[in-house]
Amino acid sequence: MITIQVIENKTGKPVKDSKVSIYKPWGGGFKKGYTNADGEVSIDFELPCKGELAINGNKVHEGEMKAYMKLYI
């Protein structure tokens, strides 16, 4: 399980209803979810893994995934 929290850079506040997508290019598939009022979404992926993470269609991370990731947009 990977939990991602999305924070707005300007305000430092959580971002609600952001689409978060994880793509594992080497046969791992694609999964997505939407952030809640705390800016968090949990996506069911086995760890350890590497992949690409996008928020609202914009790639924000590529590489090793962690159980909890806080990202600023």
PDB file of C-alpha atoms in Angstrom:
ATOM      1  CA  MET A   1       0.000   0.000   0.000  1.00  0.00           C
ATOM      2  CA  ILE A   2       1.276   3.444  -0.950  1.00  0.00           C
ATOM      3  CA  THR A   3      -0.188   6.541   0.722  1.00  0.00           C
ATOM      4  CA  ILE A   4       0.384   9.853  -1.043  1.00  0.00           C
ATOM      5  CA  GLN A   5      -0.335  13.255   0.473  1.00  0.00           C
ATOM      6  CA  VAL A   6      -0.627  16.233  -1.886  1.00  0.00           C
ATOM      7  CA  ILE A   7       0.175  19.687  -0.474  1.00  0.00           C
ATOM      8  CA  GLU A   8      -0.230  23.035  -2.241  1.00  0.00           C
ATOM      9  CA  ASN A   9       3.147  24.765  -2.442  1.00  0.00           C
ATOM     10  CA  LYS A  10       1.804  28.308  -1.985  1.00  0.00           C
ATOM     11  CA  THR A  11      -0.398  27.694   1.048  1.00  0.00           C
ATOM     12  CA  GLY A  12       1.046  24.559   2.633  1.00  0.00           C
ATOM     13  CA  LYS A  13      -2.489  23.136   2.825  1.00  0.00           C
ATOM     14  CA  PRO A  14      -3.696  19.695   1.664  1.00  0.00           C
ATOM     15  CA  VAL A  15      -5.227  19.510  -1.813  1.00  0.00           C
ATOM     16  CA  LYS A  16      -8.623  17.760  -2.028  1.00  0.00           C
ATOM     17  CA  ASP A  17      -9.896  15.880  -5.116  1.00  0.00           C
ATOM     18  CA  SER A  18      -6.546  15.652  -6.939  1.00  0.00           C
ATOM     19  CA  LYS A  19      -6.211  12.654  -9.264  1.00  0.00           C
ATOM     20  CA  VAL A  20      -3.141  10.627  -8.296  1.00  0.00           C
ATOM     21  CA  SER A  21      -1.913   7.963 -10.746  1.00  0.00           C
ATOM     22  CA  ILE A  22       0.833   5.375 -10.334  1.00  0.00           C
ATOM     23  CA  TYR A  23       2.260   3.569 -13.350  1.00  0.00           C
ATOM     24  CA  LYS A  24       4.731   0.692 -13.175  1.00  0.00           C
ATOM     25  CA  PRO A  25       6.124   0.465 -16.723  1.00  0.00           C
ATOM     26  CA  TRP A  26       7.613  -3.040 -16.399  1.00  0.00           C
ATOM     27  CA  GLY A  27       4.462  -5.123 -16.178  1.00  0.00           C
ATOM     28  CA  GLY A  28       3.198  -3.619 -12.945  1.00  0.00           C
ATOM     29  CA  GLY A  29       0.126  -1.890 -14.280  1.00  0.00           C
ATOM     30  CA  PHE A  30      -1.628   1.391 -13.644  1.00  0.00           C
ATOM     31  CA  LYS A  31      -3.735   2.497 -10.673  1.00  0.00           C
ATOM     32  CA  LYS A  32      -5.323   5.791  -9.650  1.00  0.00           C
ATOM     33  CA  GLY A  33      -7.265   7.425  -6.849  1.00  0.00           C
ATOM     34  CA  TYR A  34      -8.417  10.830  -5.613  1.00  0.00           C
ATOM     35  CA  THR A  35      -7.206  12.727  -2.555  1.00  0.00           C
ATOM     36  CA  ASN A  36      -9.514  13.242   0.415  1.00  0.00           C
ATOM     37  CA  ALA A  37      -9.943  16.378   2.585  1.00  0.00           C
ATOM     38  CA  ASP A  38      -6.527  15.689   4.178  1.00  0.00           C
ATOM     39  CA  GLY A  39      -4.921  15.591   0.731  1.00  0.00           C
ATOM     40  CA  GLU A  40      -4.278  11.849   1.073  1.00  0.00           C
ATOM     41  CA  VAL A  41      -4.998   8.841  -1.093  1.00  0.00           C
ATOM     42  CA  SER A  42      -3.987   5.201  -0.544  1.00  0.00           C
ATOM     43  CA  ILE A  43      -3.291   3.062  -3.591  1.00  0.00           C
ATOM     44  CA  ASP A  44      -2.820  -0.702  -3.417  1.00  0.00           C
ATOM     45  CA  PHE A  45       0.645  -1.476  -4.807  1.00  0.00           C
ATOM     46  CA  GLU A  46       3.169  -3.954  -3.461  1.00  0.00           C
ATOM     47  CA  LEU A  47       6.409  -2.508  -2.149  1.00  0.00           C
ATOM     48  CA  PRO A  48       9.259  -2.274  -2.932  1.00  0.00           C
ATOM     49  CA  CYS A  49       8.625  -0.990  -6.420  1.00  0.00           C
ATOM     50  CA  LYS A  50       9.708   1.640  -8.909  1.00  0.00           C
ATOM     51  CA  GLY A  51       7.398   3.600 -11.142  1.00  0.00           C
ATOM     52  CA  GLU A  52       5.981   6.953 -12.164  1.00  0.00           C
ATOM     53  CA  LEU A  53       3.609   9.072 -10.116  1.00  0.00           C
ATOM     54  CA  ALA A  54       1.412  11.783 -11.635  1.00  0.00           C
ATOM     55  CA  ILE A  55      -0.905  14.332 -10.048  1.00  0.00           C
ATOM     56  CA  ASN A  56      -3.715  15.606 -12.277  1.00  0.00           C
ATOM     57  CA  GLY A  57      -1.858  14.243 -15.304  1.00  0.00           C
ATOM     58  CA  ASN A  58       1.507  15.891 -14.521  1.00  0.00           C
ATOM     59  CA  LYS A  59       4.430  13.580 -13.716  1.00  0.00           C
ATOM     60  CA  VAL A  60       5.867  14.582 -10.330  1.00  0.00           C
ATOM     61  CA  HIS A  61       8.001  11.565  -9.391  1.00  0.00           C
ATOM     62  CA  GLU A  62       9.872   8.784 -11.136  1.00  0.00           C
ATOM     63  CA  GLY A  63      11.781   6.084  -9.312  1.00  0.00           C
ATOM     64  CA  GLU A  64      11.486   4.291  -5.978  1.00  0.00           C
ATOM     65  CA  MET A  65       8.066   4.362  -4.313  1.00  0.00           C
ATOM     66  CA  LYS A  66       7.723   4.527  -0.533  1.00  0.00           C
ATOM     67  CA  ALA A  67       4.878   3.539   1.793  1.00  0.00           C
ATOM     68  CA  TYR A  68       4.208   7.243   2.535  1.00  0.00           C
ATOM     69  CA  MET A  69       5.038  10.059   0.148  1.00  0.00           C
ATOM     70  CA  LYS A  70       4.321  13.779   0.643  1.00  0.00           C
ATOM     71  CA  LEU A  71       4.373  15.761  -2.595  1.00  0.00           C
ATOM     72  CA  TYR A  72       4.103  19.509  -3.135  1.00  0.00           C
ATOM     73  CA  ILE A  73       2.406  20.966  -6.201  1.00  0.00           C
TER      74      ILE A  73
END
